[in-house]
């Protein structure tokens, strides 16, 4: 008993040192991991190239529009992290997703100026998860289409409040009350302090860029003046609040009635009568890069598969040329896809379609031209078929597409000298 009593102080000291050592080793590992991970820098533009930390960046990425909608629900929130992890494992660097849901189910903006904090926290979660997986986000701010509210919801709100000038959805672009609704939303979003990271959105380099509107069209003014005035006003307003992030319009890429390319490059005659013009809209002084979509099987009615492939190359090269000569800005192909509902569809057709698009961007990157990258439409996870469409892909379920996307990540990384970055070095050396 006396021996045990004598040893008690020694045991206490030993216990203290064991505890202290455990704490030291734990915090040392955390500190070393923190030190190893470089601080994320904002993506900037240098002429026709994206740059980050003074090195060129060519984008290989994807669309998952559904992130915020799934992050609202505890049961489906995990899918956001799983999708980001899957994208990161393919070397993908940017994901485009919706930062809007106006009116309707789980709306972010319930009515003009009224926001659901629960949904805002879901968007906070999306941004925090992206940061964790080293993926940047291209955040789209409103929809030209009706899905998730869109410009038609803003018009409804104006009518409900008795201030609407017109019932036309295009009044979104010219009605002063609606412009103020949208500006209020922009200010609220840009100055939002993330509840997870504590960083205001406008100060967060996880956000690659803002996209003003998804696929804008203003068919009531084919001249394009109405849409152009709106673009100039809204981009100026965004830059007055946030001058750190890049900004794009969100165009499909069609040439307007005054552009001679409407006759030689547009898919069909209707494309020049949508109130938009790729060059004019992208030339706005506050627009940092141009955006283009690629959907030949939606845009043509009587073309064969091979004819569509020829169009794709011509379409992309034309816009890259515009980026070099007219705009002197990067051109990012922010959506592309081949429908699996085509009557002659075979999976190998999609492989070839992707390959051709990736090759055009790779060749542009090697020559330091304006083709700045691509974003596949769209990727999702197993069990999400209701959120999929005729373009959607679960990556690891389609091995050939999965390998193509990894190959593109490695090719672009080699061009920019980023292949030695830890994540890419491991991915690309394993591929060989």
XYZ file of C-alpha atoms in Angstrom:
432
model
C 0.000 0.000 0.000
C 2.867 2.382 0.858
C 4.566 1.663 -2.534
C 1.342 2.404 -4.416
C 0.914 5.689 -2.526
C 4.489 6.699 -3.265
C 3.966 6.084 -7.015
C 0.806 8.174 -7.304
C 2.581 11.524 -8.079
C 4.726 9.751 -10.669
C 1.663 8.221 -12.307
C -0.036 11.630 -12.418
C 3.028 13.178 -14.095
C 3.255 10.299 -16.560
C -0.467 10.645 -17.362
C -0.043 14.371 -17.919
C 2.840 13.828 -20.345
C 0.933 11.147 -22.271
C -2.076 13.467 -22.591
C 0.102 16.426 -23.596
C 1.937 14.312 -26.182
C -1.373 13.165 -27.689
C -2.639 16.752 -27.969
C 0.670 17.927 -29.467
C 0.755 15.189 -32.118
C -2.889 15.758 -33.037
C -2.541 19.515 -33.478
C 0.841 19.132 -35.159
C -0.749 16.951 -37.873
C -3.578 19.410 -38.303
C -1.112 22.295 -38.556
C 1.109 20.453 -41.049
C -1.897 19.543 -43.194
C -2.997 23.163 -43.107
C 0.504 24.322 -44.065
C 0.732 21.775 -46.881
C -2.521 22.913 -48.480
C -1.838 26.074 -50.482
C -4.123 29.028 -50.025
C -6.747 29.210 -52.768
C -6.308 32.172 -55.097
C -8.934 33.940 -57.190
C -9.153 32.967 -60.833
C -8.303 35.974 -63.000
C -8.071 36.757 -66.685
C -4.951 37.582 -68.635
C -6.011 38.376 -72.198
C -7.594 35.228 -73.646
C -6.506 32.965 -70.776
C -7.726 32.195 -67.289
C -4.906 32.406 -64.750
C -4.609 31.448 -61.106
C -1.462 32.115 -59.070
C 0.105 33.500 -62.282
C -0.266 30.152 -64.097
C -2.664 29.435 -66.995
C -5.829 27.470 -66.178
C -7.800 25.486 -68.754
C -11.075 24.171 -67.414
C -12.247 20.576 -67.526
C -15.453 20.517 -65.522
C -19.112 19.713 -65.354
C -22.655 20.833 -64.555
C -24.646 19.647 -61.536
C -27.436 22.231 -61.370
C -29.118 20.353 -58.509
C -26.622 20.965 -55.680
C -28.556 23.543 -53.658
C -31.879 21.702 -54.052
C -30.335 18.516 -52.662
C -28.402 20.257 -49.889
C -31.665 21.588 -48.378
C -32.771 18.074 -47.440
C -30.756 16.211 -44.793
C -31.579 12.918 -46.544
C -29.962 13.955 -49.838
C -27.310 16.441 -48.685
C -24.576 13.800 -48.821
C -24.969 13.573 -52.612
C -23.384 17.018 -53.005
C -20.149 15.953 -51.323
C -20.155 12.604 -53.124
C -20.545 14.281 -56.516
C -17.804 16.811 -55.768
C -15.514 14.019 -54.597
C -16.217 12.028 -57.780
C -15.483 15.096 -59.922
C -12.254 15.826 -58.055
C -11.109 12.229 -58.556
C -11.410 12.776 -62.317
C -9.256 15.906 -62.076
C -12.233 18.175 -62.778
C -11.690 21.714 -61.557
C -14.969 23.642 -62.001
C -18.631 22.785 -61.463
C -21.485 24.966 -62.717
C -24.595 25.007 -60.538
C -27.664 27.105 -59.763
C -27.446 29.792 -57.065
C -31.127 30.616 -57.555
C -34.529 29.145 -56.827
C -37.218 31.803 -57.141
C -40.681 31.007 -55.791
C -42.049 27.459 -55.593
C -40.781 24.478 -53.600
C -37.756 25.067 -51.347
C -37.297 28.532 -52.845
C -34.208 30.520 -51.923
C -36.087 33.744 -52.725
C -39.656 33.262 -51.509
C -40.821 36.658 -52.794
C -38.936 39.839 -53.755
C -36.430 40.534 -50.972
C -37.620 37.614 -48.766
C -35.199 34.700 -48.432
C -35.388 31.306 -46.734
C -32.406 31.060 -44.367
C -32.624 27.253 -44.449
C -32.067 27.258 -48.234
C -29.311 29.872 -47.973
C -27.558 27.550 -45.513
C -27.863 24.791 -48.116
C -26.005 27.001 -50.613
C -23.441 27.771 -47.889
C -22.940 24.018 -47.540
C -22.451 23.584 -51.306
C -19.713 26.237 -51.375
C -18.013 24.822 -48.274
C -18.058 21.291 -49.738
C -16.604 22.545 -53.012
C -13.774 24.201 -51.105
C -13.105 20.971 -49.214
C -12.732 19.054 -52.486
C -10.677 21.749 -54.290
C -13.418 22.328 -56.866
C -14.431 25.848 -57.877
C -18.021 26.848 -58.637
C -19.498 28.771 -61.544
C -22.690 30.098 -59.948
C -25.614 30.991 -62.200
C -27.855 33.792 -60.913
C -31.218 33.432 -62.714
C -32.869 31.282 -65.359
C -34.242 32.438 -68.690
C -36.322 29.239 -68.593
C -39.146 28.546 -66.125
C -37.329 25.860 -64.133
C -36.567 27.046 -60.581
C -38.593 30.220 -61.093
C -36.706 32.034 -63.785
C -37.538 35.396 -65.294
C -41.248 34.446 -65.484
C -41.401 34.302 -61.660
C -40.088 37.869 -61.401
C -42.775 38.999 -63.866
C -45.466 37.243 -61.781
C -44.251 38.988 -58.647
C -44.455 42.388 -60.332
C -48.027 41.658 -61.461
C -49.044 40.413 -58.026
C -47.748 43.645 -56.486
C -49.526 45.749 -59.122
C -46.358 47.317 -60.531
C -45.766 45.194 -63.648
C -45.558 47.009 -66.988
C -46.241 43.948 -69.142
C -47.267 40.310 -68.849
C -44.487 39.336 -71.277
C -41.690 37.329 -69.690
C -39.269 39.604 -71.520
C -40.382 42.493 -69.292
C -37.869 40.982 -66.873
C -35.263 42.819 -68.941
C -36.923 46.252 -69.192
C -39.381 46.712 -66.281
C -37.751 49.071 -63.691
C -39.503 47.336 -60.764
C -38.259 43.926 -61.844
C -34.755 45.260 -62.386
C -34.830 46.473 -58.792
C -36.079 43.066 -57.578
C -33.127 41.418 -59.312
C -30.609 43.946 -58.023
C -31.831 43.347 -54.486
C -31.327 39.607 -54.951
C -27.836 40.215 -56.350
C -26.794 42.388 -53.424
C -28.152 39.884 -50.878
C -26.345 36.993 -52.539
C -23.005 38.697 -53.162
C -22.752 40.027 -49.600
C -23.981 36.796 -47.982
C -21.703 35.619 -45.154
C -21.338 31.856 -45.410
C -22.639 30.239 -42.211
C -20.108 27.397 -42.552
C -16.899 29.187 -43.592
C -17.602 32.697 -42.311
C -16.530 34.172 -45.681
C -18.731 36.531 -47.679
C -19.505 35.123 -51.115
C -17.887 38.106 -52.832
C -14.638 37.360 -50.971
C -14.560 33.594 -51.531
C -12.118 32.294 -54.184
C -13.961 28.947 -54.181
C -16.374 30.736 -56.512
C -14.805 30.597 -59.976
C -17.153 33.177 -61.479
C -20.715 34.469 -61.632
C -22.986 33.704 -64.577
C -25.559 36.458 -65.031
C -28.351 34.359 -66.555
C -28.759 30.884 -68.014
C -29.392 31.029 -71.786
C -30.825 34.568 -72.122
C -33.273 35.246 -74.934
C -35.409 38.329 -75.574
C -37.524 37.516 -78.625
C -39.696 40.647 -78.285
C -36.704 42.749 -79.338
C -34.802 40.922 -82.069
C -32.431 43.895 -82.483
C -30.796 42.876 -79.194
C -30.873 46.371 -77.661
C -33.128 45.418 -74.726
C -30.976 42.490 -73.659
C -27.753 44.440 -74.174
C -28.955 47.339 -72.001
C -29.896 44.887 -69.253
C -26.520 43.112 -69.452
C -24.647 46.416 -69.225
C -26.669 47.605 -66.228
C -26.583 44.351 -64.245
C -22.917 43.577 -64.842
C -21.997 47.112 -63.795
C -24.044 46.655 -60.620
C -22.395 43.302 -59.802
C -18.897 44.728 -60.316
C -19.734 47.675 -58.019
C -20.263 45.141 -55.203
C -17.795 42.416 -56.183
C -14.739 43.279 -58.237
C -12.831 40.121 -57.283
C -14.738 37.525 -59.293
C -14.948 36.939 -63.021
C -18.293 37.455 -64.733
C -19.927 35.943 -67.822
C -23.343 36.355 -69.462
C -24.468 32.718 -69.839
C -25.089 32.780 -73.603
C -25.835 29.878 -75.918
C -23.563 31.494 -78.502
C -25.916 32.434 -81.360
C -25.064 35.293 -83.714
C -27.601 38.135 -84.011
C -29.206 39.783 -87.074
C -26.336 42.246 -87.642
C -23.573 39.643 -87.462
C -22.533 38.111 -90.823
C -21.772 34.808 -89.066
C -25.523 34.309 -88.638
C -25.555 33.046 -92.242
C -22.503 30.784 -92.068
C -22.242 29.509 -88.471
C -25.662 29.675 -86.745
C -27.410 26.275 -86.759
C -30.589 27.543 -88.488
C -32.323 30.829 -89.329
C -34.304 31.015 -86.063
C -31.070 31.396 -84.052
C -30.536 35.003 -85.208
C -34.012 36.095 -84.027
C -33.621 35.516 -80.270
C -32.612 39.048 -79.248
C -29.058 37.997 -78.384
C -25.727 38.256 -80.173
C -22.653 36.370 -78.999
C -20.087 39.011 -79.930
C -22.031 42.110 -78.890
C -23.208 40.651 -75.568
C -19.799 39.214 -74.675
C -18.076 42.485 -75.578
C -19.729 44.285 -72.654
C -16.970 45.999 -70.652
C -17.771 44.175 -67.397
C -17.855 40.714 -68.978
C -14.609 38.831 -68.361
C -15.165 35.759 -70.510
C -17.617 34.463 -73.094
C -19.861 31.425 -72.663
C -21.158 29.043 -75.343
C -23.396 25.951 -75.362
C -23.266 22.990 -77.769
C -26.507 21.087 -78.502
C -26.621 20.132 -82.197
C -29.331 17.515 -81.767
C -31.667 20.150 -80.258
C -30.751 22.831 -82.779
C -31.097 20.858 -86.021
C -34.053 18.955 -87.386
C -32.718 16.999 -90.349
C -28.988 16.498 -89.863
C -27.192 13.166 -89.627
C -24.873 12.367 -86.737
C -21.767 12.960 -88.862
C -23.127 16.315 -90.048
C -23.676 17.335 -86.420
C -20.074 16.480 -85.583
C -18.817 18.685 -88.427
C -21.037 21.496 -87.152
C -19.624 21.143 -83.626
C -16.032 21.661 -84.803
C -17.022 24.643 -86.950
C -19.142 26.135 -84.119
C -16.351 25.847 -81.562
C -13.607 27.119 -83.849
C -15.740 30.109 -84.847
C -16.224 31.159 -81.211
C -12.574 30.591 -80.331
C -11.701 32.819 -83.289
C -14.097 35.474 -81.938
C -12.383 35.227 -78.562
C -9.013 35.852 -80.182
C -9.890 38.540 -82.728
C -13.085 40.309 -81.632
C -13.338 39.933 -77.874
C -9.775 39.248 -76.746
C -11.291 37.211 -73.910
C -11.417 33.503 -72.943
C -14.276 31.415 -74.367
C -15.683 28.730 -72.056
C -18.044 26.081 -73.439
C -20.270 25.941 -70.362
C -22.725 23.262 -71.537
C -22.465 20.467 -74.074
C -24.251 17.193 -74.529
C -25.580 14.561 -76.917
C -29.104 13.268 -76.329
C -29.650 9.550 -75.798
C -33.193 9.949 -77.160
C -32.024 10.299 -80.766
C -33.557 7.509 -82.818
C -30.165 6.239 -83.987
C -28.389 6.755 -80.649
C -25.582 4.410 -79.581
C -23.289 4.999 -76.554
C -20.230 5.073 -78.822
C -21.676 8.197 -80.491
C -21.468 10.094 -77.214
C -17.847 8.975 -76.761
C -16.923 10.347 -80.180
C -18.891 13.556 -79.563
C -17.021 14.195 -76.296
C -13.683 13.312 -77.881
C -14.142 15.836 -80.693
C -15.071 18.621 -78.253
C -12.176 17.819 -75.912
C -9.755 17.737 -78.859
C -10.767 21.217 -80.070
C -10.129 22.681 -76.607
C -6.868 20.763 -76.166
C -5.528 22.001 -79.503
C -6.583 25.546 -78.606
C -4.810 25.260 -75.240
C -1.591 23.990 -76.837
C -1.569 27.015 -79.137
C -2.474 29.432 -76.312
C -5.696 30.389 -78.054
C -9.003 31.487 -76.490
C -10.679 28.077 -76.049
C -10.602 28.062 -72.250
C -12.339 24.777 -71.436
C -15.567 22.800 -71.255
C -18.286 21.879 -68.759
C -20.195 18.640 -69.471
C -23.966 18.748 -69.119
C -24.568 17.006 -66.758
C -23.295 14.653 -64.043
C -25.304 13.126 -61.223
C -25.171 10.198 -58.785
C -26.902 6.821 -58.660
C -30.564 6.932 -57.708
C -31.047 10.471 -59.042
C -32.791 9.584 -62.284
C -35.603 12.095 -61.675
C -33.012 14.896 -61.777
C -31.356 13.495 -64.865
C -32.279 14.122 -68.478
C -31.371 12.751 -71.891
C -27.845 14.137 -71.500
C -27.122 13.068 -67.916
C -24.317 10.730 -66.887
C -23.366 8.835 -63.732
C -19.587 8.949 -64.374
C -18.328 5.587 -63.126
C -21.266 3.778 -64.739
C -19.976 4.829 -68.177
C -16.371 3.743 -68.172
C -15.416 5.121 -71.587
C -16.686 8.641 -70.733
C -15.053 8.422 -67.303
C -11.670 7.643 -68.881
C -12.087 10.356 -71.521
C -12.701 12.990 -68.870
C -9.654 11.923 -66.839
C -7.537 11.960 -70.000
C -8.677 15.523 -70.749
C -7.826 16.633 -67.203
C -4.307 15.247 -67.611
C -3.789 16.684 -71.107
C -4.787 20.177 -69.999
C -2.709 19.899 -66.825
C 0.340 19.004 -68.922
C -0.186 22.051 -71.174
C -0.355 24.416 -68.209
C 2.414 22.807 -66.156
C -0.033 21.869 -63.400
C 0.500 18.145 -63.796
C 2.908 18.058 -60.861
C 0.263 19.331 -58.445
C -0.261 16.545 -55.909
C -3.778 15.485 -56.915
C -3.094 15.575 -60.666
C 0.327 13.966 -60.374
C -1.194 10.950 -58.680
C -4.148 10.774 -61.102
C -2.147 11.185 -64.295
C 0.771 8.930 -63.359
C -1.733 6.195 -62.441
C -3.410 6.603 -65.818
C -0.153 5.828 -67.610
